[in-house]
Amino acid sequence: MDYELDDEVRMIQESIAEFSKKELAPNAADIDENHEFPRKAWKKLCKLDCMGLLTSEEYGGMEYGYDAMVAVMEELSKGCVATAGTYCVHLTTQFMIQKFGSDDIKERFLPQMTSGKKIGAISISEPQAGSDIAAMDSTATTDGDNYVLNGNKIFVTTAGEADIYLIMVKTNPELKHKGISTIIVEKGTEGFKFGKIENKMGYNGSPTGELIFSNCVVPKENLLGEEGQAFVMLMEALDRGRISVGTIGLGIAQAAYEAALAHTKEREQFGRPISKFQGIQWMLADMAIKISASRLMLYKAADLANKGKPFTTEASMAKCFATDAAMEVTTDAVQLFGGYGYVKEYPVERYMREAKIFQIVEGTNQIQRNIIARELLG
C-alpha cells in the first residue's frame, strides 16, 4: 500500500516540523522541569491553522484525513510531548462532538475549538474505574431541564487548562456500561472544580489531574448524543485516539534515535567514534527498524480510517507496537549516551521518562493485546 503524503499534507508537515524544531524543542526541557503548561507554544501553534485538522470546514476545520494527523503529530512529538499530548486529546474531543453532537452543540463548541481559543479534554477514569469503565461511580441525575453531576474523575489530561470537558457519568447506574452518558461541562461551571494535579515521572508540561463535581448543574442540551451512548462513543474515539497516542510514541522514538545517532558519531573512545563499533551499530539498526515499522503500522491504520474500513485491530496493533518501541528505543538511547544519558543536560533521559506513559494511556498495552486477540478470534 502507498502511504506517501500528498503535496498539501506534506507542506503542512514541513511547516509543523519547522515550528517544532524552532519553537517547541528549545523549550521542552524547561517545560518539563518547571511543570509548565506550554500555553505560549499553543497560541503560536493556533496561528498555523491546524487546530481543526480533522474537523469539517463548516465549523472552521481543515477536514484532512488521519494520515495528516500522523504526519503532524509525529513532528509535534519530536519537539514537545506536552504540546503533542494536548493536541491529541483536543482533536479526539472534536471528533466526538462532530460525530455525536447535535447541531446546537456543534455550532456552540466546534468553532471555538478549531480556532484553538478553547481546548478540549475527555474525562473517563475514576479511583476505582480505569479500563473497567462500568465500575465508575460518578452520576448525573435529572432535575427538570438539567443534569446534576456528582463524583470525582482522575488522570484527566490537561486538567485545569482545558475549557471544554466531555464527562462520562452514569445516568442509569443499573445498566452498568450501557447506562453511561457523555455530558459536556465547561470550565467555570458552578459545582465543578479541579482537585489534585499529579506529580508524574515525566510528561510534566501536560497537567494530569482530578475533576470534582458537587451538585454541578448542567443543561440537558449539553448531553452528547443519547443517554447510555457513552460506551459506543468511547470505542470509536479510542480507536482514533490510539493512532494519535501511537504516533506520539513514534515522535519520541524518532527524536531519541536522532539524538543517539548524532552522539555516537561525535563521541570518541579508543581513538575513534563509538559509531564504528559493531555493537553500537546493531543497537542503532534495531532502533531504526522499530521506528520504521511503527510508522508503517500507524499509516496503515490511518489509511483504513480514512477509507471508512474497520481498523480496530490495526489501531491497537499500531498503538501497542509503537509505544513499546518508543520505550525500547529511548532506553537504548540513554544507554548509547552512557553516563551523559542519565543527566538532564541531555534530552534522552526525558524522552525515556515521557515514553513510559504512552504504554499506559488510551488503554494499557496489555488491554491492547486483549483487543487484538478478541478481534482475531471473533
XYZ file of C-alpha atoms in Angstrom:
378
model
C 0.000 0.000 0.000
C 1.178 3.531 -0.774
C 1.284 5.784 2.289
C 3.040 8.683 0.605
C 1.554 12.004 1.679
C 0.016 14.284 -0.921
C 1.669 17.638 -1.586
C -0.699 19.677 0.570
C -0.327 17.450 3.624
C 3.436 17.340 3.128
C 3.526 21.145 3.182
C 1.644 21.121 6.489
C 4.052 18.509 7.847
C 7.049 20.616 6.838
C 5.523 23.715 8.435
C 4.881 21.870 11.700
C 8.351 20.318 11.598
C 9.947 23.754 11.351
C 7.727 25.100 14.134
C 8.533 22.118 16.326
C 12.279 22.490 15.814
C 12.382 26.250 16.386
C 9.607 26.839 18.930
C 8.968 23.586 20.788
C 12.216 21.655 21.144
C 14.282 24.515 22.663
C 11.757 24.949 25.495
C 10.719 21.338 26.119
C 13.243 20.659 28.902
C 12.247 23.791 30.845
C 8.556 23.000 30.428
C 9.151 19.538 31.857
C 11.395 20.761 34.658
C 9.005 23.536 35.728
C 5.777 21.572 35.185
C 4.647 24.429 32.972
C 1.763 24.095 30.526
C 3.019 25.216 27.072
C 0.464 27.996 26.694
C 2.748 30.237 24.624
C 3.530 27.407 22.234
C -0.176 26.555 21.970
C -1.047 30.123 20.968
C 1.667 30.107 18.316
C 0.501 26.710 17.058
C -3.013 28.109 16.666
C -1.671 30.574 14.109
C -0.667 27.652 11.878
C -4.379 26.861 11.407
C -4.095 23.180 12.306
C -6.349 23.061 15.387
C -9.263 21.689 13.393
C -7.139 19.326 11.308
C -9.807 16.587 11.087
C -12.933 18.667 11.637
C -15.402 19.766 8.967
C -14.782 23.045 7.161
C -18.329 24.003 8.138
C -17.044 24.575 11.672
C -13.726 26.154 10.749
C -11.786 22.909 10.374
C -9.483 21.668 7.648
C -11.158 18.294 7.038
C -7.968 16.335 6.402
C -7.539 12.619 6.954
C -5.795 10.605 9.619
C -2.615 10.390 7.556
C -2.302 14.158 8.052
C -2.818 13.660 11.768
C 0.003 11.110 11.924
C 2.288 13.443 9.969
C 1.548 16.431 12.216
C 1.557 14.509 15.490
C 4.952 12.932 14.845
C 6.548 16.326 14.258
C 4.948 17.889 17.339
C 6.030 14.946 19.485
C 9.637 15.270 18.379
C 9.636 18.815 19.741
C 7.419 18.830 22.838
C 5.376 15.904 24.098
C 3.234 18.135 26.329
C 2.082 20.134 23.297
C 1.523 16.964 21.269
C -0.498 15.319 24.046
C -2.735 18.360 24.427
C -3.241 18.449 20.667
C -4.036 14.719 20.593
C -6.860 14.993 23.129
C -8.076 18.251 21.562
C -8.577 16.502 18.198
C -10.291 13.490 19.798
C -12.687 15.775 21.649
C -13.603 17.465 18.384
C -14.193 14.104 16.727
C -16.653 13.095 19.422
C -18.534 16.392 19.263
C -18.755 16.344 15.467
C -19.700 12.661 15.295
C -22.304 12.578 18.059
C -23.253 16.168 18.884
C -26.495 17.913 17.992
C -26.361 20.830 15.541
C -26.596 23.175 18.502
C -23.657 21.541 20.302
C -21.515 21.545 17.175
C -22.245 25.199 16.482
C -21.573 26.191 20.098
C -18.307 24.356 20.626
C -16.515 23.364 17.424
C -15.647 26.834 16.043
C -14.067 27.731 19.382
C -12.016 24.543 19.241
C -10.956 24.655 15.587
C -9.567 28.132 16.250
C -7.746 26.841 19.319
C -9.319 29.517 21.523
C -10.756 26.780 23.699
C -9.075 23.458 24.470
C -10.974 20.182 24.727
C -10.493 17.338 27.178
C -12.094 13.971 27.931
C -12.740 12.509 31.381
C -13.219 8.780 31.920
C -11.117 7.333 34.752
C -12.032 7.292 38.439
C -10.200 5.971 41.508
C -11.865 2.556 41.092
C -12.552 2.674 37.367
C -9.819 2.657 34.752
C -10.018 0.113 31.962
C -13.215 -1.191 33.627
C -15.345 1.888 32.982
C -18.520 0.105 34.159
C -17.106 0.428 37.696
C -17.364 4.232 37.671
C -19.354 5.879 40.469
C -19.894 9.403 39.115
C -23.530 10.125 38.348
C -25.766 12.603 36.587
C -29.331 12.750 37.857
C -32.208 14.514 36.157
C -33.628 17.704 37.658
C -36.125 19.239 35.285
C -34.266 20.542 32.242
C -30.897 19.949 33.868
C -28.472 17.237 34.917
C -26.887 17.335 38.349
C -23.397 15.820 38.348
C -21.683 14.355 41.403
C -18.411 12.449 41.669
C -14.676 12.577 41.123
C -12.622 11.971 37.997
C -8.871 11.349 37.943
C -5.995 11.185 35.453
C -7.600 13.809 33.222
C -5.196 15.129 30.585
C -4.960 18.933 30.533
C -6.981 19.192 33.746
C -7.375 22.826 34.715
C -6.020 24.107 31.409
C -8.747 22.799 29.105
C -12.002 24.708 28.693
C -14.444 22.081 27.391
C -14.682 18.707 29.150
C -16.522 15.622 27.913
C -17.517 13.928 31.153
C -18.608 10.290 31.213
C -21.028 9.596 34.051
C -23.776 7.142 34.902
C -27.253 8.370 34.108
C -28.711 4.913 34.749
C -26.407 3.002 37.151
C -28.460 -0.199 36.949
C -27.474 -0.690 33.305
C -23.707 -0.641 34.074
C -21.736 0.348 30.939
C -24.969 0.767 28.970
C -26.089 3.367 31.482
C -23.125 5.699 30.949
C -23.643 9.001 29.161
C -21.381 11.823 27.992
C -22.124 15.342 29.173
C -20.247 18.500 28.215
C -19.176 20.653 31.147
C -17.392 23.951 30.661
C -14.669 25.312 32.879
C -16.130 27.754 35.370
C -19.465 25.954 35.793
C -20.681 26.192 39.373
C -20.127 22.950 41.279
C -17.198 21.960 39.068
C -13.682 22.408 40.416
C -10.203 20.999 39.992
C -8.519 18.831 42.581
C -5.102 17.274 42.820
C -2.639 17.641 39.943
C -0.459 14.543 39.813
C 3.317 14.781 40.287
C 4.488 12.486 37.488
C 7.790 10.978 36.432
C 7.516 12.697 33.047
C 5.135 14.423 30.628
C 5.076 17.235 33.156
C 4.072 20.069 30.836
C 0.701 18.410 30.386
C -1.181 18.520 33.717
C -2.863 15.279 34.724
C -5.409 15.881 37.410
C -8.652 15.439 39.242
C -12.085 16.855 38.466
C -14.582 17.234 41.291
C -18.321 17.568 40.756
C -20.530 18.586 43.670
C -24.151 19.188 42.665
C -22.894 20.603 39.382
C -25.901 21.713 37.314
C -25.586 21.389 33.530
C -28.396 21.943 30.996
C -29.712 18.828 29.291
C -28.797 20.235 25.897
C -25.169 19.534 26.866
C -25.812 15.801 26.576
C -23.629 14.464 23.791
C -25.561 12.002 21.681
C -28.112 9.979 23.611
C -28.260 8.713 27.167
C -26.407 5.432 27.538
C -24.362 6.002 24.369
C -21.040 6.869 26.016
C -19.534 3.390 25.726
C -20.191 3.274 21.979
C -18.737 6.775 21.603
C -15.704 5.821 23.603
C -14.932 2.770 21.484
C -14.996 4.857 18.307
C -12.945 7.633 19.853
C -10.374 5.277 21.345
C -9.680 3.604 18.001
C -8.730 7.000 16.589
C -7.033 8.122 19.766
C -4.822 5.055 19.691
C -3.437 6.125 16.332
C -2.638 9.518 17.898
C -1.021 8.045 21.011
C 0.992 5.587 18.939
C 2.203 8.490 16.845
C 3.360 10.372 19.934
C 5.394 7.286 20.781
C 6.782 7.351 17.252
C 7.800 11.000 17.557
C 9.538 10.431 20.889
C 11.400 7.423 19.464
C 12.474 9.359 16.374
C 13.800 12.249 18.483
C 15.699 9.857 20.752
C 17.157 7.971 17.799
C 18.319 11.172 16.092
C 19.994 12.354 19.302
C 21.671 8.982 19.837
C 22.816 8.726 16.222
C 24.444 12.153 16.356
C 26.071 11.402 19.700
C 27.601 8.120 18.570
C 29.176 9.864 15.587
C 30.708 12.544 17.810
C 31.663 10.591 20.936
C 35.123 9.070 20.634
C 36.566 6.232 22.675
C 39.709 4.232 21.988
C 40.657 6.660 19.234
C 37.526 6.507 17.098
C 33.809 7.412 17.159
C 31.784 4.843 19.039
C 29.547 4.502 15.952
C 32.405 2.489 14.438
C 31.877 -0.334 16.932
C 29.641 -3.153 15.712
C 27.758 -3.440 18.995
C 26.726 0.215 18.716
C 25.823 -0.181 15.059
C 23.495 -3.075 15.826
C 21.717 -1.041 18.503
C 21.216 1.837 16.062
C 19.974 -0.557 13.387
C 17.430 -2.111 15.764
C 16.206 1.350 16.777
C 15.741 2.338 13.132
C 13.894 -0.910 12.367
C 11.430 -0.393 15.221
C 10.781 3.217 14.229
C 10.214 2.362 10.580
C 7.847 -0.498 11.456
C 5.931 1.746 13.872
C 5.472 4.430 11.233
C 4.187 1.954 8.638
C 1.714 0.412 11.103
C 0.377 3.840 12.074
C -0.086 4.934 8.469
C -1.821 1.656 7.686
C -4.338 2.230 10.499
C -4.769 5.835 9.349
C -5.355 4.718 5.762
C -8.086 2.300 6.835
C -9.723 5.008 8.967
C -9.678 7.400 6.011
C -11.381 4.794 3.816
C -14.082 4.055 6.383
C -12.940 0.458 6.758
C -12.671 -1.411 10.092
C -9.395 -0.540 11.799
C -9.784 -1.505 15.463
C -7.198 -4.277 15.203
C -4.743 -2.147 13.260
C -5.124 0.802 15.652
C -4.483 -1.390 18.687
C -1.535 -3.097 16.997
C -0.018 0.229 15.986
C -0.504 1.805 19.412
C 0.897 -1.226 21.209
C 3.885 -1.717 18.937
C 4.804 1.953 18.550
C 4.671 2.782 22.255
C 6.531 -0.405 23.251
C 9.098 0.501 20.597
C 9.348 4.031 21.990
C 10.182 2.653 25.424
C 12.814 0.348 23.953
C 14.342 2.988 21.673
C 14.555 5.644 24.383
C 16.101 3.157 26.815
C 18.719 2.276 24.205
C 19.321 5.970 23.539
C 20.133 6.520 27.205
C 22.498 3.541 27.049
C 24.250 4.894 23.973
C 24.840 8.208 25.704
C 26.470 6.374 28.603
C 26.700 8.432 31.774
C 25.619 11.538 29.865
C 22.330 9.846 29.069
C 21.413 9.796 32.746
C 21.812 13.532 33.343
C 19.288 16.203 32.492
C 21.720 18.251 30.428
C 20.882 15.872 27.575
C 17.340 15.160 26.350
C 17.339 11.362 26.166
C 16.539 10.807 29.859
C 13.436 12.976 29.368
C 12.443 11.029 26.265
C 12.703 7.822 28.271
C 10.505 9.196 31.060
C 7.980 10.551 28.586
C 7.743 7.328 26.587
C 6.541 5.285 29.544
C 3.151 6.930 29.972
C 2.099 6.138 26.412
C 2.272 2.411 27.106
C -0.439 3.099 29.688
C -2.834 5.773 28.400
C -5.615 5.177 25.868
C -5.803 1.613 27.144
C -2.735 -0.139 28.514
C -0.739 -2.247 26.099
C -1.996 -5.320 27.921
C -5.538 -4.188 27.116
C -4.447 -3.652 23.501
C -3.335 -7.268 23.325
C -6.730 -8.356 24.686
C -8.455 -6.307 21.978
C -6.244 -7.703 19.241
C -6.835 -11.277 20.396
C -10.581 -10.702 20.619
C -10.692 -9.309 17.083
C -8.597 -12.196 15.751
C -10.669 -14.869 17.440
C -14.025 -13.319 16.504
